[in-house]
């Protein structure tokens, strides 16, 4: 009997030792500060927005919900902690389709701070670029009384203040968005880490792509997307302007009506004036004063006039056969269905 009791005591001791060892191992790996942050990063890597938000204890308001692309899974907002940052900007970029590619996640440093918090640094590949983020976490309790629970001291959120110049539409990681206003910084809340390839491409406009990286929790990143007229718009306006000037050149008067060129004369004309365009103004467009408008500044050009004139002094006849320099300016306004309204601009 005593021998059986000893045997059971040994077995029980081994079980307890194995359990304690398991707890120690799990608390130093899966349930460690690094394991907690890794689980969050892994959720981002697989574009599991719901899990990433749950791990980070981030709750989105229903009206801005983006745990999925259709807004499912949103919760009422909390104005403390992460909630205070959520109030700082739009949640449009908090959607799975806009998430970055996150690979090769590896912890490179872990430090216990004097206040009991822990700082964990990870390296990873963010959209093909080597990046690093540092997170501060703290114990928030114990699971089953033995496994450590953790929470972020600073929520893994970053504010991106994006200014879209000369347009409101832009794409981020292939998804389409519309800024509240053009030429004005708009704040967007994004998960950390994130990287966005931001650009604009439309029928008449383009932008050189920019990369916006958010790798520091609680920080603000500023970016500007400069939208300009594309080759299609410039070519179309050039054709319209050239055609308009060609029409002006068909008028058989010295001062064509509604046209930017003309040649007053004190002598009397003998033959019908013949106009042609010697040099068309090259179109260059700059942003207009109003949204959806582009201005062609006053640009040098030349028309050619040939006409015989009689001197009012001696009656002699001579031929005026010269280029007449002028400048032209036009305002281009976008209309629905990719139509353009081009209006001549005259000096005040």
mmCIF file with all atom_site columns, C-alpha atoms in Angstrom, residues 209-320:
data_model
loop_
_atom_site.group_PDB
_atom_site.id
_atom_site.type_symbol
_atom_site.label_atom_id
_atom_site.label_alt_id
_atom_site.label_comp_id
_atom_site.label_asym_id
_atom_site.label_entity_id
_atom_site.label_seq_id
_atom_site.pdbx_PDB_ins_code
_atom_site.Cartn_x
_atom_site.Cartn_y
_atom_site.Cartn_z
_atom_site.occupancy
_atom_site.B_iso_or_equiv
_atom_site.pdbx_formal_charge
_atom_site.auth_seq_id
_atom_site.auth_comp_id
_atom_site.auth_asym_id
_atom_site.auth_atom_id
_atom_site.pdbx_PDB_model_num
ATOM 1   C CA . UNK A 1 209 ? 2.516   57.279  -57.015  1.00 0.00 ? 209 UNK A CA 1
ATOM 2   C CA . UNK A 1 210 ? 3.654   57.869  -53.447  1.00 0.00 ? 210 UNK A CA 1
ATOM 3   C CA . UNK A 1 211 ? 4.317   55.369  -50.658  1.00 0.00 ? 211 UNK A CA 1
ATOM 4   C CA . UNK A 1 212 ? 2.956   56.162  -47.204  1.00 0.00 ? 212 UNK A CA 1
ATOM 5   C CA . UNK A 1 213 ? 4.291   53.957  -44.406  1.00 0.00 ? 213 UNK A CA 1
ATOM 6   C CA . UNK A 1 214 ? 2.867   53.898  -40.881  1.00 0.00 ? 214 UNK A CA 1
ATOM 7   C CA . UNK A 1 215 ? 5.195   51.958  -38.594  1.00 0.00 ? 215 UNK A CA 1
ATOM 8   C CA . UNK A 1 216 ? 5.124   53.889  -35.297  1.00 0.00 ? 216 UNK A CA 1
ATOM 9   C CA . UNK A 1 217 ? 2.065   53.390  -33.060  1.00 0.00 ? 217 UNK A CA 1
ATOM 10  C CA . UNK A 1 218 ? 0.415   56.628  -31.970  1.00 0.00 ? 218 UNK A CA 1
ATOM 11  C CA . UNK A 1 219 ? 2.256   58.773  -34.511  1.00 0.00 ? 219 UNK A CA 1
ATOM 12  C CA . UNK A 1 220 ? 1.082   61.039  -37.332  1.00 0.00 ? 220 UNK A CA 1
ATOM 13  C CA . UNK A 1 221 ? 2.330   60.681  -40.905  1.00 0.00 ? 221 UNK A CA 1
ATOM 14  C CA . UNK A 1 222 ? 1.849   63.475  -43.445  1.00 0.00 ? 222 UNK A CA 1
ATOM 15  C CA . UNK A 1 223 ? 1.696   62.900  -47.184  1.00 0.00 ? 223 UNK A CA 1
ATOM 16  C CA . UNK A 1 224 ? 0.736   64.818  -50.314  1.00 0.00 ? 224 UNK A CA 1
ATOM 17  C CA . UNK A 1 225 ? -0.495  63.456  -53.633  1.00 0.00 ? 225 UNK A CA 1
ATOM 18  C CA . UNK A 1 226 ? -0.019  65.911  -56.497  1.00 0.00 ? 226 UNK A CA 1
ATOM 19  C CA . UNK A 1 227 ? -2.601  65.283  -59.220  1.00 0.00 ? 227 UNK A CA 1
ATOM 20  C CA . UNK A 1 228 ? -1.806  66.850  -62.595  1.00 0.00 ? 228 UNK A CA 1
ATOM 21  C CA . UNK A 1 229 ? -3.253  66.953  -66.096  1.00 0.00 ? 229 UNK A CA 1
ATOM 22  C CA . UNK A 1 230 ? -2.371  63.857  -68.086  1.00 0.00 ? 230 UNK A CA 1
ATOM 23  C CA . UNK A 1 231 ? -1.341  63.545  -71.709  1.00 0.00 ? 231 UNK A CA 1
ATOM 24  C CA . UNK A 1 232 ? -4.897  62.790  -72.846  1.00 0.00 ? 232 UNK A CA 1
ATOM 25  C CA . UNK A 1 233 ? -6.232  66.043  -71.390  1.00 0.00 ? 233 UNK A CA 1
ATOM 26  C CA . UNK A 1 234 ? -3.410  68.138  -72.819  1.00 0.00 ? 234 UNK A CA 1
ATOM 27  C CA . UNK A 1 235 ? -3.823  66.535  -76.253  1.00 0.00 ? 235 UNK A CA 1
ATOM 28  C CA . UNK A 1 236 ? -7.593  67.060  -76.238  1.00 0.00 ? 236 UNK A CA 1
ATOM 29  C CA . UNK A 1 237 ? -7.313  70.700  -75.197  1.00 0.00 ? 237 UNK A CA 1
ATOM 30  C CA . UNK A 1 238 ? -4.588  71.241  -77.800  1.00 0.00 ? 238 UNK A CA 1
ATOM 31  C CA . UNK A 1 239 ? -6.874  69.897  -80.530  1.00 0.00 ? 239 UNK A CA 1
ATOM 32  C CA . UNK A 1 240 ? -9.751  72.071  -79.348  1.00 0.00 ? 240 UNK A CA 1
ATOM 33  C CA . UNK A 1 241 ? -7.604  75.211  -79.149  1.00 0.00 ? 241 UNK A CA 1
ATOM 34  C CA . UNK A 1 242 ? -6.021  74.567  -82.550  1.00 0.00 ? 242 UNK A CA 1
ATOM 35  C CA . UNK A 1 243 ? -9.443  74.012  -84.087  1.00 0.00 ? 243 UNK A CA 1
ATOM 36  C CA . UNK A 1 244 ? -10.792 77.188  -82.513  1.00 0.00 ? 244 UNK A CA 1
ATOM 37  C CA . UNK A 1 245 ? -7.889  79.248  -83.869  1.00 0.00 ? 245 UNK A CA 1
ATOM 38  C CA . UNK A 1 246 ? -8.274  77.659  -87.305  1.00 0.00 ? 246 UNK A CA 1
ATOM 39  C CA . UNK A 1 247 ? -11.913 78.775  -87.268  1.00 0.00 ? 247 UNK A CA 1
ATOM 40  C CA . UNK A 1 248 ? -10.784 82.282  -86.352  1.00 0.00 ? 248 UNK A CA 1
ATOM 41  C CA . UNK A 1 249 ? -8.426  82.258  -89.329  1.00 0.00 ? 249 UNK A CA 1
ATOM 42  C CA . UNK A 1 250 ? -11.356 81.739  -91.722  1.00 0.00 ? 250 UNK A CA 1
ATOM 43  C CA . UNK A 1 251 ? -12.742 85.198  -90.950  1.00 0.00 ? 251 UNK A CA 1
ATOM 44  C CA . UNK A 1 252 ? -11.924 87.646  -93.744  1.00 0.00 ? 252 UNK A CA 1
ATOM 45  C CA . UNK A 1 253 ? -11.599 90.716  -91.542  1.00 0.00 ? 253 UNK A CA 1
ATOM 46  C CA . UNK A 1 254 ? -8.677  92.454  -89.889  1.00 0.00 ? 254 UNK A CA 1
ATOM 47  C CA . UNK A 1 255 ? -10.099 91.903  -86.404  1.00 0.00 ? 255 UNK A CA 1
ATOM 48  C CA . UNK A 1 256 ? -11.730 88.436  -86.270  1.00 0.00 ? 256 UNK A CA 1
ATOM 49  C CA . UNK A 1 257 ? -14.686 88.419  -83.882  1.00 0.00 ? 257 UNK A CA 1
ATOM 50  C CA . UNK A 1 258 ? -14.180 86.586  -80.588  1.00 0.00 ? 258 UNK A CA 1
ATOM 51  C CA . UNK A 1 259 ? -10.589 85.729  -81.447  1.00 0.00 ? 259 UNK A CA 1
ATOM 52  C CA . UNK A 1 260 ? -7.325  86.480  -79.630  1.00 0.00 ? 260 UNK A CA 1
ATOM 53  C CA . UNK A 1 261 ? -5.592  88.023  -82.647  1.00 0.00 ? 261 UNK A CA 1
ATOM 54  C CA . UNK A 1 262 ? -6.161  90.878  -85.085  1.00 0.00 ? 262 UNK A CA 1
ATOM 55  C CA . UNK A 1 263 ? -4.339  93.647  -86.919  1.00 0.00 ? 263 UNK A CA 1
ATOM 56  C CA . UNK A 1 264 ? -5.717  97.201  -86.937  1.00 0.00 ? 264 UNK A CA 1
ATOM 57  C CA . UNK A 1 265 ? -4.649  99.354  -89.905  1.00 0.00 ? 265 UNK A CA 1
ATOM 58  C CA . UNK A 1 266 ? -4.915  103.051 -90.703  1.00 0.00 ? 266 UNK A CA 1
ATOM 59  C CA . UNK A 1 267 ? -4.533  102.428 -94.440  1.00 0.00 ? 267 UNK A CA 1
ATOM 60  C CA . UNK A 1 268 ? -7.306  101.074 -96.609  1.00 0.00 ? 268 UNK A CA 1
ATOM 61  C CA . UNK A 1 269 ? -7.341  97.394  -97.513  1.00 0.00 ? 269 UNK A CA 1
ATOM 62  C CA . UNK A 1 270 ? -7.466  96.528  -101.202 1.00 0.00 ? 270 UNK A CA 1
ATOM 63  C CA . UNK A 1 271 ? -7.785  92.743  -101.071 1.00 0.00 ? 271 UNK A CA 1
ATOM 64  C CA . UNK A 1 272 ? -9.551  90.342  -98.743  1.00 0.00 ? 272 UNK A CA 1
ATOM 65  C CA . UNK A 1 273 ? -7.479  89.645  -95.607  1.00 0.00 ? 273 UNK A CA 1
ATOM 66  C CA . UNK A 1 274 ? -6.082  86.110  -95.524  1.00 0.00 ? 274 UNK A CA 1
ATOM 67  C CA . UNK A 1 275 ? -5.307  84.700  -92.093  1.00 0.00 ? 275 UNK A CA 1
ATOM 68  C CA . UNK A 1 276 ? -3.453  81.529  -91.169  1.00 0.00 ? 276 UNK A CA 1
ATOM 69  C CA . UNK A 1 277 ? -1.961  80.268  -87.927  1.00 0.00 ? 277 UNK A CA 1
ATOM 70  C CA . UNK A 1 278 ? 1.820   80.470  -87.987  1.00 0.00 ? 278 UNK A CA 1
ATOM 71  C CA . UNK A 1 279 ? 2.400   79.178  -84.450  1.00 0.00 ? 279 UNK A CA 1
ATOM 72  C CA . UNK A 1 280 ? -0.163  77.466  -82.268  1.00 0.00 ? 280 UNK A CA 1
ATOM 73  C CA . UNK A 1 281 ? 0.114   78.093  -78.505  1.00 0.00 ? 281 UNK A CA 1
ATOM 74  C CA . UNK A 1 282 ? 1.467   74.947  -76.808  1.00 0.00 ? 282 UNK A CA 1
ATOM 75  C CA . UNK A 1 283 ? -1.008  73.852  -74.144  1.00 0.00 ? 283 UNK A CA 1
ATOM 76  C CA . UNK A 1 284 ? 0.232   73.712  -70.576  1.00 0.00 ? 284 UNK A CA 1
ATOM 77  C CA . UNK A 1 285 ? -2.367  73.324  -67.825  1.00 0.00 ? 285 UNK A CA 1
ATOM 78  C CA . UNK A 1 286 ? -2.188  74.455  -64.220  1.00 0.00 ? 286 UNK A CA 1
ATOM 79  C CA . UNK A 1 287 ? -4.859  74.017  -61.527  1.00 0.00 ? 287 UNK A CA 1
ATOM 80  C CA . UNK A 1 288 ? -7.722  76.496  -61.780  1.00 0.00 ? 288 UNK A CA 1
ATOM 81  C CA . UNK A 1 289 ? -9.133  78.588  -58.968  1.00 0.00 ? 289 UNK A CA 1
ATOM 82  C CA . UNK A 1 290 ? -12.175 76.309  -58.656  1.00 0.00 ? 290 UNK A CA 1
ATOM 83  C CA . UNK A 1 291 ? -12.288 72.523  -58.221  1.00 0.00 ? 291 UNK A CA 1
ATOM 84  C CA . UNK A 1 292 ? -12.483 70.512  -61.456  1.00 0.00 ? 292 UNK A CA 1
ATOM 85  C CA . UNK A 1 293 ? -10.990 73.361  -63.467  1.00 0.00 ? 293 UNK A CA 1
ATOM 86  C CA . UNK A 1 294 ? -7.623  73.778  -65.174  1.00 0.00 ? 294 UNK A CA 1
ATOM 87  C CA . UNK A 1 295 ? -6.098  76.935  -66.584  1.00 0.00 ? 295 UNK A CA 1
ATOM 88  C CA . UNK A 1 296 ? -3.968  77.391  -69.661  1.00 0.00 ? 296 UNK A CA 1
ATOM 89  C CA . UNK A 1 297 ? -2.027  80.560  -68.772  1.00 0.00 ? 297 UNK A CA 1
ATOM 90  C CA . UNK A 1 298 ? -1.484  83.272  -71.354  1.00 0.00 ? 298 UNK A CA 1
ATOM 91  C CA . UNK A 1 299 ? 0.742   81.610  -73.947  1.00 0.00 ? 299 UNK A CA 1
ATOM 92  C CA . UNK A 1 300 ? 2.531   83.167  -76.899  1.00 0.00 ? 300 UNK A CA 1
ATOM 93  C CA . UNK A 1 301 ? 1.398   82.301  -80.422  1.00 0.00 ? 301 UNK A CA 1
ATOM 94  C CA . UNK A 1 302 ? 1.374   83.876  -83.883  1.00 0.00 ? 302 UNK A CA 1
ATOM 95  C CA . UNK A 1 303 ? -1.045  84.277  -86.753  1.00 0.00 ? 303 UNK A CA 1
ATOM 96  C CA . UNK A 1 304 ? -0.037  85.268  -90.277  1.00 0.00 ? 304 UNK A CA 1
ATOM 97  C CA . UNK A 1 305 ? -1.844  87.972  -92.234  1.00 0.00 ? 305 UNK A CA 1
ATOM 98  C CA . UNK A 1 306 ? -1.570  88.694  -95.944  1.00 0.00 ? 306 UNK A CA 1
ATOM 99  C CA . UNK A 1 307 ? -3.478  91.629  -97.395  1.00 0.00 ? 307 UNK A CA 1
ATOM 100 C CA . UNK A 1 308 ? -2.873  94.432  -99.913  1.00 0.00 ? 308 UNK A CA 1
ATOM 101 C CA . UNK A 1 309 ? -3.324  97.941  -98.538  1.00 0.00 ? 309 UNK A CA 1
ATOM 102 C CA . UNK A 1 310 ? -3.490  101.398 -100.108 1.00 0.00 ? 310 UNK A CA 1
ATOM 103 C CA . UNK A 1 311 ? -1.759  104.307 -98.413  1.00 0.00 ? 311 UNK A CA 1
ATOM 104 C CA . UNK A 1 312 ? -4.095  107.111 -97.435  1.00 0.00 ? 312 UNK A CA 1
ATOM 105 C CA . UNK A 1 313 ? -1.242  109.559 -97.992  1.00 0.00 ? 313 UNK A CA 1
ATOM 106 C CA . UNK A 1 314 ? 0.031   108.849 -101.526 1.00 0.00 ? 314 UNK A CA 1
ATOM 107 C CA . UNK A 1 315 ? -2.311  106.128 -102.809 1.00 0.00 ? 315 UNK A CA 1
ATOM 108 C CA . UNK A 1 316 ? 0.470   103.576 -103.254 1.00 0.00 ? 316 UNK A CA 1
ATOM 109 C CA . UNK A 1 317 ? -0.388  99.897  -102.818 1.00 0.00 ? 317 UNK A CA 1
ATOM 110 C CA . UNK A 1 318 ? 1.738   97.550  -100.732 1.00 0.00 ? 318 UNK A CA 1
ATOM 111 C CA . UNK A 1 319 ? 1.353   94.057  -99.346  1.00 0.00 ? 319 UNK A CA 1
ATOM 112 C CA . UNK A 1 320 ? 1.178   93.408  -95.621  1.00 0.00 ? 320 UNK A CA 1
#
